[in-house]
């Protein structure tokens, strides 16, 4: 129904002609007349590489509500026409008279019977309920606010009184994507119409209707479905950006508007508001506004808009801001997967939905506030400074105290950390120190393992990776030996009893350097205790094997109980440079792919450590995912370069650790990319590492964004990544400290540590 989108009221046409003449006479008028956000709000959408999900799925991910039945359309006008002409045609529909004149045109074209109700100058929910079917615009326009909790309660009572009653809600002006309508949707007596025309400035691209099954219509998509999927995923936050821009512009205009309407308050949402002054009087005051009759109400009122570009200022400029807090808060609020600091887990925050920020020259305000707090808490706590960058339109003046500014959200993205002397502080150090301050650290013997890792090779490896964790851990100091099977049996039994769920064969060095029959023995022993047996390998030995031997080896692994073969591959095309070794791991994947029917329980996983020379941006990430689809494999584990903290690891000053700190690429690259491409979060490890399901190039992949838990996290929570059974027979709960040694076999007879290699 594109012809409906082009419909405008005669009053609007007359006003546009009047405005043109007025501006020709008085070009310096204050412009409060702009009604086109498409022209007024800048955006730079990139529609390349749409996510490989259905449009239905994209809408369901975007909307923050539960529902069962729905249909898609061109937009809200199209949806309303089809509803009015179809399942609602036998009803009398109450329609707002002064919100959207096109409602009346749609009803007329659809042959619908309507009654009208006023919403201006003040909205009264009781006055809307004139027939058994009511159309509401929510958020209310041009009033600029959403339904209140009281109004929702009134509507719920009204609906419950008669099962034949029906509410139709137009959400085209919803910039907050709020879930406040959930109780109404749950009644199964509500139809909710969405569109991208205002929220994403994309008219005629896609509409979406939540409806009870009896009112659901066949879906009709536009040719811009791929654009819609991009807007709903990659640009899902754009409506909130617009809302912030509107709030900023209203703030700039507030003094001018109150000069002619002293009681005016900025709207809660949207770019329109109402003032109790006729348009003719405003024009005499040098202000161009919209007369009330354009919206079907009295001309004693005027409609004002913040949209015109002259009201924008430097709103899109990105500026540096700072937040001072106590170090003890950092571990509670920081999420290393998104690199954000949130107040969500700090309930004692005075203003949980606002984040106060300071320019660099006002940091003394923050230090003074935190200093008063530090007088009440342990002496070792201290102030730290979070550096963030925000767009100017997000900043609001702190009118309560006149000090600093705030943003209307409970989190900030952390660019850098500074200590109380404004010296840069490593995130890993701050997290470790914060966890230590929170106290209640458990003894290593009381920390339960999530896995049992076996490191049968001490340090030997064909690769020479610059970031090798083995050189920044206990592995670098152990003696080589051959694990005796009774000790492995005991470790499996005891770790399983303490909560371990899997056996991981790793290194140390490269596990496939172990004699083949010995490696199979480890798998068989593990399979008696665990359903999941994982082996992490560089793939060199398998990649360089004769094809027939490669297949035979894979078959041996499968028959011995291996369930996950994890191949290290840190770039699709530069892996040899990174590992200083040509592994030809792609040959392993190709063999696995070609014969996967022979080992249905064996999963192939790629392990990719993010780094500046490899997967470091969206382009290289896309290339890697595509390479995996084309080569073979169902799972990918993207890992952040592990950087040991200076106050929890004796290996923090190793060359490998320093290299990792310099070359680290944040996991937020992966997590944000996955969200933008419609991935579903399916699980999360205890320390926060998320696991997603992604559709890519026609294939479903399981993708993890992984980083290691820190020493203090493990001791604070009582859960460690794994017990680590070393090549010399010793066992540690954490590879960064020898104090984490676990005595295996305490409940049985004495077990030898290892079989000495002769």
XYZ file of C-alpha atoms in Angstrom:
758
model
C 0.000 0.000 0.000
C 2.660 2.498 -1.014
C -0.083 4.917 -2.086
C -1.095 5.183 1.576
C 2.423 6.280 2.504
C 2.138 9.167 0.084
C -1.181 10.306 1.569
C -1.063 13.641 3.405
C -3.845 15.708 4.899
C -5.074 18.915 3.205
C -4.167 20.831 6.372
C -0.560 19.644 6.063
C -0.379 20.706 2.408
C -1.712 24.139 3.344
C 0.797 24.485 6.177
C 3.770 23.617 3.950
C 2.787 26.384 1.550
C 2.326 28.803 4.458
C 5.706 27.879 5.961
C 7.507 28.462 2.672
C 6.038 31.937 2.419
C 6.818 32.744 6.067
C 10.460 31.698 5.668
C 10.785 33.745 2.517
C 9.665 36.787 4.499
C 11.547 35.956 7.716
C 14.484 33.606 7.041
C 15.706 33.966 10.642
C 12.715 32.230 12.224
C 13.393 29.658 14.937
C 12.587 26.423 13.106
C 10.270 24.239 15.177
C 8.305 23.074 12.159
C 10.301 20.191 10.643
C 8.265 16.965 10.455
C 10.635 14.763 8.443
C 13.192 12.810 10.504
C 14.306 11.049 7.314
C 15.710 14.383 6.128
C 16.823 15.666 9.526
C 18.772 12.775 11.076
C 22.085 11.682 9.571
C 22.828 7.987 9.250
C 25.340 5.935 7.316
C 23.889 2.456 7.046
C 25.970 -0.256 5.401
C 23.669 -2.866 3.904
C 26.351 -5.243 2.655
C 26.511 -8.793 4.039
C 23.035 -9.141 5.580
C 22.751 -11.766 8.329
C 21.770 -15.253 7.214
C 18.543 -15.387 9.167
C 14.923 -15.022 8.178
C 13.218 -11.653 8.466
C 10.806 -13.210 10.954
C 13.754 -14.271 13.117
C 15.324 -10.810 12.860
C 12.129 -9.147 14.076
C 11.731 -11.634 16.916
C 15.296 -10.988 18.089
C 14.803 -7.241 17.888
C 11.492 -6.993 19.734
C 11.793 -7.229 23.466
C 8.524 -9.130 24.041
C 7.101 -12.663 24.030
C 4.453 -13.608 21.477
C 3.266 -16.563 19.430
C 1.586 -15.321 16.241
C 2.574 -12.549 13.857
C 2.647 -11.416 10.254
C 4.878 -9.137 8.203
C 3.851 -6.209 6.036
C 5.173 -3.151 4.216
C 4.643 -0.906 7.235
C 2.067 0.256 9.778
C -0.223 1.900 7.230
C -0.226 -1.288 5.171
C -0.885 -3.362 8.302
C -3.789 -1.184 9.430
C -5.386 -1.167 5.981
C -5.275 -4.976 5.797
C -6.678 -5.309 9.315
C -9.396 -2.698 8.754
C -10.388 -4.227 5.406
C -10.130 -7.799 6.689
C -10.699 -9.294 10.146
C -11.712 -5.980 11.782
C -14.127 -4.883 9.066
C -17.197 -5.957 11.019
C -16.182 -3.888 14.061
C -16.618 -0.258 14.992
C -13.127 1.046 15.722
C -12.303 3.962 18.017
C -9.539 5.997 16.376
C -7.636 9.066 17.672
C -8.811 12.203 15.898
C -5.744 14.350 16.520
C -2.723 12.059 16.254
C -2.441 10.962 12.687
C -4.984 12.189 10.090
C -3.981 9.330 7.777
C -5.784 6.936 10.157
C -9.058 8.383 8.898
C -7.956 8.019 5.273
C -6.944 4.386 5.809
C -10.289 3.604 7.447
C -12.165 5.256 4.593
C -10.252 3.303 1.918
C -10.750 0.051 3.846
C -14.467 0.653 4.314
C -14.098 0.484 8.096
C -16.567 2.030 10.525
C -14.926 4.343 13.035
C -15.559 6.679 15.919
C -12.982 9.252 16.970
C -11.671 10.394 20.323
C -9.391 13.326 21.280
C -5.913 12.965 22.778
C -5.112 16.687 23.021
C -4.531 18.831 24.936
C -4.377 16.075 27.571
C -4.664 12.344 27.041
C -7.348 10.554 29.084
C -7.289 6.784 28.716
C -10.925 6.434 29.772
C -12.084 8.648 26.882
C -10.521 6.296 24.324
C -12.579 3.251 25.284
C -15.685 4.132 23.268
C -16.203 0.911 21.327
C -15.142 -2.712 21.701
C -12.192 -2.113 19.365
C -9.757 0.721 20.075
C -6.742 1.963 18.129
C -4.055 3.607 20.263
C -0.853 5.321 19.204
C 1.728 4.436 21.826
C 4.019 6.202 22.372
C 1.467 9.007 22.153
C 2.175 11.468 19.387
C 2.519 14.427 19.393
C 2.461 14.319 23.203
C 5.750 12.406 23.195
C 5.222 9.826 25.935
C 4.422 6.144 26.237
C 1.586 4.493 28.127
C 1.945 4.799 31.889
C 1.640 1.866 34.280
C -1.742 3.256 35.376
C -2.979 3.426 31.789
C -1.848 -0.143 31.143
C -3.739 -1.245 34.269
C -6.892 0.484 32.998
C -6.539 -1.250 29.631
C -6.009 -4.648 31.263
C -9.198 -4.242 33.317
C -11.113 -3.099 30.239
C -9.961 -6.098 28.192
C -10.674 -8.598 30.974
C -14.289 -7.404 31.246
C -15.193 -8.668 27.753
C -13.358 -11.303 25.711
C -14.606 -9.666 22.493
C -12.764 -6.433 23.214
C -9.696 -5.720 21.131
C -6.864 -3.234 21.357
C -4.789 -2.236 18.310
C -1.552 -0.410 19.170
C 0.544 1.540 16.675
C 4.192 1.428 17.880
C 5.700 3.300 14.949
C 7.117 5.952 17.324
C 8.726 3.441 19.703
C 12.371 4.492 20.039
C 13.030 2.638 23.296
C 11.951 -0.854 22.161
C 10.281 -1.168 25.527
C 8.769 -4.361 26.911
C 6.098 -2.487 28.845
C 3.345 -3.853 26.567
C 4.037 -7.459 27.574
C 1.059 -7.724 29.993
C -1.257 -6.475 27.251
C 0.133 -8.889 24.649
C -0.329 -11.751 27.100
C -4.121 -11.155 27.116
C -4.387 -12.425 23.515
C -6.682 -9.462 22.852
C -4.068 -7.052 21.531
C -2.637 -6.378 18.067
C 0.681 -4.488 18.014
C 1.907 -2.885 14.782
C 5.603 -2.127 14.276
C 7.502 -0.531 11.417
C 11.016 0.626 10.537
C 9.800 3.928 9.096
C 10.494 6.017 12.231
C 12.706 3.798 14.383
C 15.232 3.282 11.561
C 14.126 6.017 9.124
C 13.293 3.342 6.564
C 9.722 3.717 5.243
C 8.317 0.961 3.030
C 11.052 -1.472 4.104
C 9.299 -3.715 6.635
C 6.405 -3.840 9.048
C 5.684 -6.437 11.710
C 2.433 -7.196 13.501
C 2.011 -9.185 16.701
C -1.535 -10.519 16.645
C -3.727 -13.224 18.154
C -3.985 -16.179 15.791
C -7.554 -15.281 14.813
C -6.347 -11.935 13.438
C -3.034 -13.014 11.888
C -2.862 -12.400 8.133
C -0.557 -13.779 5.419
C 2.867 -12.115 5.444
C 3.951 -9.838 2.624
C 7.618 -8.847 2.449
C 9.153 -6.075 0.385
C 12.152 -6.340 -1.906
C 14.138 -4.673 0.882
C 13.991 -7.653 3.248
C 17.788 -7.874 3.420
C 17.961 -4.184 4.363
C 15.404 -4.817 7.085
C 17.482 -7.677 8.520
C 20.563 -5.438 8.638
C 18.631 -2.640 10.364
C 17.162 -5.017 12.948
C 20.525 -6.579 13.831
C 23.553 -4.452 12.963
C 21.685 -1.200 13.652
C 19.384 -2.407 16.413
C 20.555 0.464 18.648
C 19.799 3.212 16.115
C 16.337 3.976 17.591
C 17.975 4.724 20.936
C 20.539 6.895 19.182
C 17.685 8.905 17.676
C 16.003 9.160 21.064
C 19.225 10.512 22.534
C 19.560 13.028 19.699
C 15.992 14.222 20.265
C 16.631 14.612 23.992
C 19.775 16.597 23.260
C 17.985 18.917 20.846
C 15.089 19.468 23.231
C 17.642 20.387 25.873
C 19.137 23.006 23.564
C 15.661 24.388 22.788
C 14.212 24.317 26.311
C 14.971 27.926 27.247
C 13.580 29.247 23.946
C 10.352 27.252 24.288
C 9.814 28.196 27.929
C 10.091 31.831 26.897
C 6.623 31.481 25.342
C 5.250 28.491 27.346
C 6.650 28.655 30.864
C 5.174 25.301 31.933
C 6.496 23.324 28.981
C 8.433 20.136 29.731
C 10.457 18.190 27.162
C 8.769 15.032 25.878
C 9.751 11.635 27.210
C 10.324 10.363 23.692
C 10.147 11.485 20.097
C 10.701 14.668 18.140
C 7.271 16.306 18.638
C 5.709 18.180 21.525
C 2.689 20.394 22.202
C 2.668 24.007 23.420
C -0.339 25.983 24.612
C 0.256 28.903 22.265
C -1.384 29.493 18.851
C 0.881 29.236 15.830
C 0.044 32.797 14.777
C 1.258 34.171 18.104
C 4.466 32.151 17.878
C 5.138 33.537 14.432
C 4.948 37.041 15.871
C 7.604 35.944 18.391
C 9.919 34.754 15.608
C 9.067 31.059 15.913
C 7.769 28.821 13.132
C 5.670 25.974 14.561
C 2.954 23.670 13.226
C -0.686 24.730 13.737
C -2.908 22.331 15.664
C -5.237 21.676 12.733
C -2.475 19.791 10.896
C -2.950 17.138 13.583
C -6.722 17.504 13.715
C -6.916 19.551 16.898
C -7.613 23.161 17.839
C -5.370 25.958 16.590
C -5.183 27.245 20.161
C -2.386 24.675 20.379
C 0.780 24.396 18.329
C 2.925 21.378 17.583
C 6.678 21.940 17.889
C 9.501 19.780 16.581
C 13.168 19.570 17.545
C 14.193 18.122 14.180
C 15.460 21.051 12.149
C 19.219 20.905 11.553
C 19.709 24.354 13.104
C 18.859 22.765 16.463
C 21.564 20.091 16.234
C 24.819 21.728 17.304
C 27.875 19.439 17.552
C 25.749 16.519 18.744
C 27.600 13.788 16.833
C 31.095 14.775 18.021
C 32.778 11.991 20.020
C 34.357 13.307 23.220
C 36.502 11.871 26.021
C 34.908 11.514 29.429
C 35.947 9.892 32.722
C 34.316 8.135 35.644
C 36.006 7.719 39.026
C 35.084 4.696 41.124
C 36.519 2.426 43.799
C 38.778 -0.402 42.657
C 36.670 -2.867 44.667
C 33.707 -2.122 42.373
C 35.577 -2.926 39.175
C 35.313 -6.731 39.240
C 31.598 -6.487 39.978
C 30.860 -4.148 37.093
C 33.319 -5.000 34.314
C 32.485 -7.377 31.454
C 35.622 -8.259 29.516
C 33.651 -9.751 26.625
C 32.069 -6.410 25.713
C 34.660 -4.220 27.484
C 31.893 -2.420 29.314
C 31.482 -1.410 32.939
C 27.916 -1.607 34.237
C 26.108 -0.627 37.423
C 23.750 -3.597 37.067
C 25.665 -5.642 39.665
C 26.269 -2.724 42.024
C 22.902 -2.385 43.803
C 24.110 0.275 46.224
C 24.489 2.743 43.346
C 22.442 5.865 44.127
C 21.433 6.432 40.498
C 21.380 2.962 38.889
C 20.078 4.134 35.498
C 22.450 7.065 35.059
C 26.190 7.073 34.552
C 27.978 10.205 35.738
C 30.939 11.379 33.679
C 33.519 14.125 33.951
C 35.794 15.928 31.526
C 39.499 15.581 32.235
C 39.761 18.957 33.953
C 37.049 18.085 36.509
C 38.415 14.764 37.764
C 38.935 16.269 41.201
C 35.136 16.122 41.661
C 35.188 12.351 41.157
C 38.249 11.817 43.329
C 36.638 13.795 46.146
C 33.449 11.723 45.999
C 35.287 8.391 45.926
C 37.648 9.623 48.636
C 34.691 10.038 50.985
C 33.584 6.500 50.133
C 37.057 5.051 50.731
C 37.032 6.360 54.296
C 34.266 3.843 55.058
C 35.800 0.728 53.449
C 39.045 -1.348 53.729
C 42.267 0.602 53.623
C 43.704 -1.263 50.621
C 40.930 -0.026 48.342
C 41.709 2.944 46.127
C 40.297 5.076 43.342
C 40.551 4.144 39.676
C 39.478 6.102 36.615
C 37.499 4.686 33.696
C 38.133 6.438 30.393
C 35.283 6.273 27.885
C 34.278 8.064 24.679
C 30.707 9.180 24.000
C 28.778 11.229 21.454
C 27.861 14.687 22.718
C 24.156 14.062 22.195
C 24.250 11.453 24.967
C 25.511 13.893 27.605
C 23.017 15.556 29.946
C 23.829 18.398 32.299
C 23.758 17.443 35.975
C 21.150 19.996 37.009
C 20.856 18.518 40.500
C 24.366 19.561 41.562
C 25.633 21.503 38.569
C 28.715 19.260 38.572
C 29.686 17.104 35.624
C 27.336 15.341 33.238
C 25.583 12.009 32.930
C 24.331 9.639 30.263
C 20.955 7.914 30.465
C 22.236 4.340 30.650
C 23.801 2.169 33.324
C 27.029 1.254 31.504
C 29.959 2.702 29.566
C 32.439 1.148 27.186
C 35.893 1.238 28.776
C 38.657 2.556 26.514
C 41.377 2.710 29.182
C 41.886 2.389 32.902
C 43.929 4.819 34.988
C 45.053 4.528 38.583
C 44.761 7.279 41.162
C 47.901 8.952 39.775
C 46.396 8.887 36.237
C 48.920 6.266 35.143
C 47.505 3.722 32.713
C 46.468 0.487 34.404
C 46.167 -2.900 32.709
C 42.669 -4.327 32.811
C 43.935 -7.733 33.932
C 45.774 -6.167 36.871
C 42.721 -4.156 37.901
C 40.420 -7.185 37.744
C 42.780 -9.310 39.813
C 43.298 -6.588 42.421
C 39.559 -5.917 42.611
C 38.740 -9.588 43.127
C 41.378 -9.788 45.849
C 39.829 -6.801 47.620
C 36.437 -8.472 47.607
C 37.960 -11.114 49.888
C 36.719 -14.585 50.783
C 39.331 -16.262 48.582
C 39.191 -20.025 48.925
C 42.086 -22.387 49.375
C 42.966 -24.193 46.152
C 41.982 -27.506 47.673
C 38.430 -26.178 48.043
C 38.166 -25.010 44.427
C 36.223 -27.444 42.236
C 37.279 -28.189 38.657
C 35.051 -27.814 35.610
C 37.349 -30.103 33.598
C 40.375 -32.327 33.965
C 43.176 -31.309 31.609
C 45.962 -33.767 30.856
C 49.246 -32.320 29.578
C 51.213 -35.430 28.556
C 53.980 -33.528 26.749
C 55.877 -31.046 28.896
C 57.056 -28.528 26.325
C 58.013 -30.116 22.984
C 56.093 -28.658 20.047
C 56.709 -28.252 16.316
C 55.200 -24.741 16.362
C 56.875 -21.659 17.840
C 53.925 -19.371 18.569
C 54.947 -16.036 20.099
C 52.004 -16.161 22.488
C 52.482 -19.726 23.760
C 50.912 -19.845 27.213
C 53.080 -22.822 28.172
C 56.061 -20.474 28.443
C 54.175 -18.240 30.868
C 53.033 -20.993 33.187
C 54.058 -23.965 35.298
C 54.367 -25.995 32.089
C 57.654 -24.256 31.378
C 59.235 -25.737 34.526
C 58.006 -29.332 34.625
C 59.994 -32.482 33.956
C 59.077 -34.729 31.055
C 57.841 -38.192 31.896
C 55.142 -40.665 30.928
C 52.004 -40.563 33.050
C 51.174 -43.869 34.637
C 47.614 -44.945 33.939
C 46.639 -45.588 37.599
C 47.434 -41.955 38.363
C 45.353 -40.804 35.405
C 42.531 -43.082 36.580
C 42.671 -41.544 40.045
C 42.700 -37.995 38.656
C 39.686 -38.790 36.469
C 37.743 -40.311 39.358
C 38.559 -37.564 41.865
C 37.976 -34.653 39.486
C 34.694 -36.193 38.339
C 33.596 -36.508 41.952
C 34.391 -32.799 42.432
C 32.302 -31.711 39.432
C 34.517 -32.068 36.347
C 32.498 -32.785 33.203
C 35.150 -33.496 30.560
C 38.725 -34.571 29.914
C 40.879 -32.236 27.822
C 44.137 -33.548 26.316
C 46.352 -30.542 25.683
C 49.844 -29.151 26.402
C 52.399 -28.276 27.708
C 53.666 -29.290 24.376
C 51.950 -30.910 21.398
C 49.999 -34.002 22.584
C 50.301 -35.893 19.279
C 54.070 -36.123 19.868
C 53.202 -38.769 22.438
C 53.404 -42.325 21.131
C 50.156 -43.109 19.343
C 49.258 -46.066 21.556
C 49.919 -43.993 24.705
C 47.659 -41.212 23.456
C 44.895 -43.713 22.749
C 45.301 -45.133 26.262
C 44.705 -41.672 27.738
C 41.548 -41.321 25.640
C 40.266 -44.745 26.691
C 40.860 -44.097 30.376
C 39.148 -40.726 30.128
C 36.175 -42.198 28.257
C 35.465 -44.503 31.199
C 34.805 -41.447 33.371
C 33.664 -38.667 31.020
C 31.282 -38.447 28.089
C 33.260 -35.627 26.530
C 36.920 -36.112 25.574
C 38.621 -33.143 23.885
C 42.085 -33.026 22.329
C 43.699 -29.719 21.343
C 46.417 -30.092 18.708
C 48.336 -27.920 16.267
C 47.362 -30.417 13.559
C 50.875 -30.712 12.126
C 51.313 -34.467 12.524
C 47.853 -35.218 11.154
C 48.196 -32.615 8.409
C 51.471 -34.077 7.129
C 50.434 -37.726 7.420
C 49.760 -39.931 4.435
C 46.003 -39.609 3.600
C 45.361 -43.259 4.438
C 47.257 -42.946 7.743
C 45.349 -39.742 8.521
C 42.024 -41.531 8.163
C 43.271 -44.458 10.208
C 44.414 -42.118 12.994
C 41.081 -40.278 13.060
C 39.300 -43.619 13.244
C 41.537 -44.697 16.142
C 40.758 -41.463 17.993
C 37.035 -41.943 17.495
C 37.066 -45.581 18.568
C 39.112 -44.696 21.668
C 36.490 -42.193 22.840
C 37.578 -38.811 21.447
C 34.513 -36.585 20.965
C 36.090 -33.220 20.036
C 39.183 -32.757 17.866
C 40.259 -29.130 18.346
C 42.712 -27.805 15.749
C 44.704 -24.626 16.369
C 44.381 -22.288 13.387
C 44.869 -18.583 14.011
C 44.304 -17.250 10.500
C 42.859 -18.708 7.347
C 45.768 -17.446 5.226
C 48.577 -16.303 7.580
C 48.608 -19.200 10.012
C 52.094 -20.389 8.999
C 53.532 -16.946 9.823
C 51.784 -16.874 13.190
C 52.681 -20.412 14.279
C 56.048 -20.367 12.475
C 54.944 -23.683 11.026
C 52.960 -24.878 8.027
C 50.576 -27.287 9.707
C 48.264 -28.085 6.783
C 45.466 -28.475 9.303
C 43.004 -27.874 6.470
C 43.806 -31.404 5.240
C 42.603 -32.786 8.550
C 39.338 -30.883 8.275
C 38.817 -31.969 4.693
C 39.354 -35.617 5.642
C 37.010 -35.287 8.602
C 34.390 -33.617 6.409
C 34.606 -36.220 3.649
C 34.310 -39.170 6.038
C 32.281 -37.685 8.897
C 29.639 -40.362 8.514
C 32.191 -42.859 9.822
C 32.573 -41.055 13.156
C 29.206 -39.433 13.961
C 30.208 -38.605 17.524
C 33.449 -36.789 16.636
C 33.192 -32.997 16.356
C 35.815 -30.854 14.635
C 36.515 -27.560 16.396
C 38.831 -24.779 15.268
C 40.701 -22.801 17.920
C 41.652 -19.291 16.817
C 43.567 -16.914 19.085
C 42.691 -13.326 18.143
C 45.759 -11.176 17.471
C 46.818 -8.220 15.381
C 48.583 -10.385 12.774
C 45.599 -12.703 12.349
C 41.891 -12.274 13.024
C 41.835 -8.674 14.163
C 38.860 -6.923 12.540
C 35.493 -7.620 10.961
C 37.008 -8.324 7.545
C 39.448 -10.999 8.763
C 36.745 -12.442 11.006
C 34.382 -12.824 8.035
C 37.146 -14.438 5.989
C 37.899 -16.918 8.767
C 34.261 -17.933 9.157
C 33.901 -18.414 5.410
C 37.108 -20.467 5.305
C 35.775 -22.772 8.030
C 32.517 -23.309 6.144
C 34.413 -24.108 2.946
C 37.044 -26.283 4.647
C 35.089 -28.208 7.259
C 34.207 -28.031 10.935
C 31.154 -27.343 13.079
C 32.645 -25.335 15.944
C 34.989 -22.379 16.397
C 36.530 -21.191 19.641
C 37.817 -17.630 19.327
C 40.179 -16.929 22.203
C 41.546 -13.682 23.535
C 45.298 -13.624 24.069
C 45.680 -14.385 27.744
C 47.565 -11.737 29.695
C 48.606 -12.702 33.211
C 48.069 -10.132 35.937
C 51.134 -8.795 37.707
C 49.723 -9.438 41.170
C 48.525 -13.006 40.646
C 51.077 -14.702 38.368
C 54.809 -15.134 38.792
C 55.006 -15.316 34.987
C 53.539 -11.883 34.287
C 56.884 -10.427 33.180
C 57.736 -13.164 30.663
C 58.419 -12.149 27.060
C 55.435 -14.215 25.944
C 53.117 -12.387 28.341
C 54.414 -8.992 27.213
C 53.943 -9.969 23.577
C 50.365 -11.022 24.289
C 49.576 -7.755 26.052
C 50.852 -5.785 23.054
C 49.105 -7.900 20.392
C 45.792 -8.478 22.168
C 42.555 -8.042 20.185
C 39.397 -7.742 22.316
C 36.761 -10.468 22.264
C 34.183 -7.722 21.792
C 35.129 -7.946 18.105
C 33.561 -11.412 18.044
C 30.632 -10.858 20.402
C 29.459 -7.681 18.667
C 29.879 -9.248 15.224
C 27.822 -12.259 16.250
C 25.015 -10.121 17.656
C 25.023 -7.976 14.506
C 24.671 -11.084 12.373
C 21.733 -12.606 14.165
C 23.587 -15.230 16.204
C 21.724 -16.822 19.114
C 23.446 -17.025 22.471
C 22.947 -20.644 23.534
C 25.069 -20.973 26.674
C 27.693 -19.362 28.867
C 30.653 -20.700 30.805
C 30.709 -20.000 34.556
C 33.182 -17.114 34.153
C 31.107 -15.483 31.418
C 32.473 -16.783 28.100
C 29.436 -16.859 25.776
C 28.650 -19.532 23.190
C 26.551 -18.692 20.117
C 24.809 -20.441 17.254
C 25.501 -18.671 13.947
C 24.217 -19.290 10.430
C 27.007 -18.457 7.982
C 27.132 -19.103 4.250
C 24.351 -21.640 4.553
C 25.875 -23.565 7.460
C 25.160 -23.589 11.177
C 28.247 -23.025 13.333
C 28.735 -23.086 17.090
C 30.998 -20.165 17.995
C 32.513 -19.469 21.410
C 34.132 -16.220 22.553
C 36.563 -17.589 25.104
C 38.987 -16.254 27.624
C 40.526 -17.864 30.660
C 39.228 -17.086 34.136
C 41.726 -15.267 36.310
C 43.407 -16.737 39.361
C 41.397 -14.573 41.742
C 38.118 -15.275 39.943
C 38.675 -18.986 40.492
C 39.499 -18.565 44.161
C 36.652 -16.110 44.712
C 33.986 -18.336 43.131
C 35.331 -21.760 44.059
C 35.312 -22.984 40.443
C 38.438 -23.405 38.328
C 38.714 -23.991 34.611
C 40.360 -27.347 35.224
C 42.651 -29.437 37.267
C 45.822 -29.845 35.238
C 47.574 -33.216 35.337
C 51.107 -32.548 34.150
C 53.585 -34.705 32.246
C 55.589 -35.160 35.459
C 52.532 -36.493 37.291
C 51.826 -33.456 39.463
C 48.404 -31.807 39.386
C 47.583 -28.098 39.715
C 44.286 -26.238 39.904
C 45.848 -23.263 38.133
C 48.896 -23.137 35.876
C 50.031 -19.708 37.076
C 50.873 -20.632 40.630
C 52.568 -23.662 42.172
C 50.568 -23.037 45.346
C 47.557 -24.544 43.568
C 48.938 -28.099 43.689
C 46.299 -30.789 44.196
C 47.215 -34.089 45.831
C 45.816 -36.847 43.647
C 45.222 -40.272 45.195
C 44.892 -39.137 48.813
C 41.953 -41.503 49.232
C 43.807 -44.559 47.896
C 47.228 -46.182 48.095
C 50.278 -44.137 47.127
C 50.588 -43.665 43.368
C 53.827 -43.058 41.497
C 53.970 -39.731 39.739
C 55.372 -40.814 36.401
C 57.185 -43.397 34.390
C 60.688 -42.092 33.749
C 61.706 -41.821 30.113
C 64.957 -43.641 29.458
